[in-house]
Amino acid sequence: MDLNWLALSYHSVGVFAANLISVILTIFLLSKKNKTPTTWWLAMMFLGYSFMLFGYVMAYSVNASWGAYHRFFTSCAMFGNAGMIGFAYTFPRLDQPKEAKIAIPLSFTLLLVTFTDFVYTGSRLEIIYNFTAHFYTFDYGAQHAIALLLTQIFPLTILIRKTIRYSAYDGFFSKWISKPVSPSGYPMFLLSRFCVGWIKFINPKGEDAKACKSFVKAIIIFLFIAALNVLNKSGIVTYDLYAFGFSNVTLVICFYFVITYLNNSPEPTTFMVKLVGVSLVTVLLVLGFVGNITLSLSEEEYDNQKRTEILGSKPFLLNKQYDQVAEDIEYIIRKPVDSDSFSKNLKIEYNRHPDQLNIERVLSEQKKVQDFALKELLTEILKKNGRSLKTNTPTQGEEDEALSRFSKTKAYGNLNSSSQNDLNRLYRTADKRYTHFDFIMKNVKYEVGFSYDEYRKHTHRNTIKLIYIIFSTSLLILIIFPRFFHSSLVKPLNDLLSGVTKVNEGNLEIQVPIKVQDEIGYLAGSFNSMVYSIKEARKELEDYAVNLEKKVKERTREVQEKMDEVQKLKIQQDGDYFLTSLLAKPLFFNANKSKLVPTEFVIHQKKKFEFKSKTADLGGDICITGTLKFGKPEDYKTYIMTLNGDAMGKSMQGAGGALVMGVVINAIMSRSASNKKVLDMKPEEWLTDIYYEVNSVFKSFNGTMVISATVLLIEEKSGEMFYFNAEHPATILYRDGKASFIEQELLLRKLGQESEFAFQVYKYQLEPGDIIILGSDGRDDINLTPNSKTRTINEDEFAILRTIEKTKGNIFKMEEALKEIGEITDDLSFLRVDFHRQEIREEIQNIQEEPISSKFEHEELEMRDDEDSLLDITEVYRQSKQLYQEGQVNEALAVLTKAHSVEPTNQKLNKLFGLMSFKGKDYATAVEVINHYLQMDPDTEEMWYYLSLSQKKMGRYLSSLEASKRVYQLHPDNINNLVNLSDLNRLTGNYDEAKVLSEKALELDPENQNARKILKYLEKA
């Protein structure tokens, strides 16, 4: 068979390797079972590119004119682009079906029309030979190169959109990416959408988004080739550069696409396919690069060989001894030094085959090259002159103008760049094709020509060897690698997988064979050891199953003994807690009786526990209030003392500190205020004395017990306030609906510590309506992330001010308000002082605080026996009842007070004592006794009601409101309490709630005058 037409060029190696990869990948994709639409489109893409690459293999290998028709194969890249568009729409899933239904058929139709036009037009054009590319072609296709570029940009935009769509984002711009309600929000909305889109594309989150971006990268590499093709067709880039870039970058593209597909395949892919595929592509990539380098060296070898022949023939050329020049030299042409590719001043000095070459043929072919190069410029010039190149011959002036303009273009520079240097390989056509090397000698340029066919044969000899190597290597990898990987990797893994399956089925006798002590062998050995351990464990379990009942009983007995021991310790500990709690509670006493400056406090210790069905709490927070008189007996001022403290430590340690503080402060208050005592000293002196006294007590514990505290003295008429703050949270002033701190810096260290600050009593002036709120550091120590593994403690000291403003200073609502922010992590206490509260105008007259039940009062006045009592309770009841019925309430209270001092824990006595204190208008005693009673028996509805009324009489409206709410929980339809609760809501400014409660009372009792009075007032408010 005559194969003279077969002459491989050095560009053949790279495109052959790339074509081989694309064909193998196409076959692999088409051979897959149960293919998804994504796989079909990807197979179509690689099939189209396989035809394209085959066209380039044909172009670089066929040294005959019919090789020009390789262009029809290379144009099949359009169908590859159509497959790429379909792949982009369906990978990883089809989420724009309507758009795809239009775009895919439309793009396929346009590309088919473009391909048909290319084939039809190209088949009618004159075939020319491109020396820089070393193949036959025809001058057509720049427009189609642009079409190829655009149809690669389109799938790129689809995959970029999908990357952005699939990527998650929760960053800075999140709050602005939702569509705004008002037009003013659109600028920020559009800016945020733009920035978020870029962020999602640059740093995608999510597997689908990352997979889409991987293929975006692959298409961007494709675009490099498409753009290079457009530049080449436009004459901006030489074909040598384009061919080199195409062959090498195509190898990179195939490699990257295979890796990307295997990593993000929408269908299951075996481990073997990944191993062999990556190995094949890697080897072919390396061989392609090595082949290009090898052939470049072969080209250099050819050039050096011809240069040597020329240099050896130079002396004979100068002496015109042409019979002595090298036999490979076909001709020698003499021309001016400044001649270019279109120069006509040529003279043939030597011609080995005169019948094949003459000056007319040389100039004729040169004219064809010139006309081809100037075609576009001549068309433009003749059109400007009102003529057409197809029907008119250009004048000499028009040709000179075109040549002048062409000499300034990049294409002209590319065409003549090599001829400017001595002995560079150039090409010439004169019926036959030649290579030639120019050199200058004695101000004359000589052109020495050689046979172009010999050059191609030289290249072919080396290229065909590399093609054989690439092809045979591919076969070896496809045949040998699967066998090697199967025996050394896949089979051991399958054996291991089979062993896992059998173990899952319950077979523990399996042993995975170990053939080679490599990583897989080590894994198999570890698996065998694990199976052995499981088998031994099963034997032990079977033994346990046989003797289970005996072992369970034995273990249950041991556990029960431990649990009993733990429970005893727990009961003992809770008993200690309960005793400490009982000792501490009476010390936290709101003894202030002033109506001008009422005080209320709430304490919620962090430690909660139960002891003998009683719930209690324990902690280090403490609140105490009282009344002191300063001056002379005939001229004194009344001051309200308030203390809020927080002892160091948790649970028992903190409770110990609070207990010590309570004892000391109550002792000081007892000696300072007992028997209506008037202190002949200044309030500042009294505060100074108690600071040093308390500080010395706590210092005696040598730093193991310290306490922070704020102590206030407020003159009940003028609002003059004296205080000191021993490292306690800042005092809060609530004035006109705004909360602020009184202290702005640390003034004193905790009690029990050495302080670098000198002790000082500070002064502040209150205004009518002011509210002072003291609180422990539990108000700030809020865990903002209670559901997170790591705690985030609030560091905003001003958060408490916003909370107080939200609750309007209601300390009983503070805990719930703080829980809305986060989790309370410490003891929590608040103490509120109202100075000359702005009372709501009392337009409701004669609202009667009626007994919750007359039967209850009657029963409490009945005589009864108490066998457990140390006193004769019957006698106490008889005396107090008789005195009460005779109107001697104070005498009755005296009897009960004496009895209470003997038995303060007798609940029956406390109930009667609390009721009598209320009837005798000794509301402070009533509050104290009833509070103590309710600690032991918290479900007595009537006592909560009397506690509410007593606190209301003392002006403690918030405390009264909380007690009334407890009655409402126990008995929602109690009419008297509904009226009381409605009135308390009115007094605290909760008009809506007050109205609802009064209306409910009227539903139950339409003739209730108190409820009507409240509603009448609320209508005016």
PDB file of C-alpha atoms in Angstrom, residues 641 681-695 710-713 722-725 759-762:
ATOM      1  CA  MET A 641     -31.624  51.265 105.456  1.00  0.00           C
ATOM      2  CA  MET A 681     -24.868  60.387 115.335  1.00  0.00           C
ATOM      3  CA  LYS A 682     -24.752  61.230 111.666  1.00  0.00           C
ATOM      4  CA  PRO A 683     -25.845  58.715 109.012  1.00  0.00           C
ATOM      5  CA  GLU A 684     -22.334  58.871 107.520  1.00  0.00           C
ATOM      6  CA  GLU A 685     -20.834  57.879 110.865  1.00  0.00           C
ATOM      7  CA  TRP A 686     -23.233  54.960 111.224  1.00  0.00           C
ATOM      8  CA  LEU A 687     -22.342  53.676 107.725  1.00  0.00           C
ATOM      9  CA  THR A 688     -18.642  54.037 108.533  1.00  0.00           C
ATOM     10  CA  ASP A 689     -19.062  52.103 111.778  1.00  0.00           C
ATOM     11  CA  ILE A 690     -20.907  49.198 110.195  1.00  0.00           C
ATOM     12  CA  TYR A 691     -18.366  49.033 107.324  1.00  0.00           C
ATOM     13  CA  TYR A 692     -15.449  48.604 109.709  1.00  0.00           C
ATOM     14  CA  GLU A 693     -17.395  46.239 111.957  1.00  0.00           C
ATOM     15  CA  VAL A 694     -18.550  43.970 109.130  1.00  0.00           C
ATOM     16  CA  ASN A 695     -15.172  44.176 107.389  1.00  0.00           C
ATOM     17  CA  THR A 710     -24.146  47.997  98.739  1.00  0.00           C
ATOM     18  CA  VAL A 711     -25.636  49.693 101.839  1.00  0.00           C
ATOM     19  CA  LEU A 712     -27.951  52.714 101.518  1.00  0.00           C
ATOM     20  CA  LEU A 713     -29.454  55.169 104.001  1.00  0.00           C
ATOM     21  CA  PHE A 722     -25.881  58.106 101.851  1.00  0.00           C
ATOM     22  CA  TYR A 723     -24.226  54.891 100.685  1.00  0.00           C
ATOM     23  CA  PHE A 724     -21.106  52.851 100.142  1.00  0.00           C
ATOM     24  CA  ASN A 725     -20.527  50.165  97.497  1.00  0.00           C
ATOM     25  CA  PHE A 759     -13.265  54.121 102.634  1.00  0.00           C
ATOM     26  CA  GLN A 760     -15.695  56.935 101.926  1.00  0.00           C
ATOM     27  CA  VAL A 761     -19.421  57.460 102.322  1.00  0.00           C
ATOM     28  CA  TYR A 762     -20.988  58.878  99.177  1.00  0.00           C
TER      29      TYR A 762
END
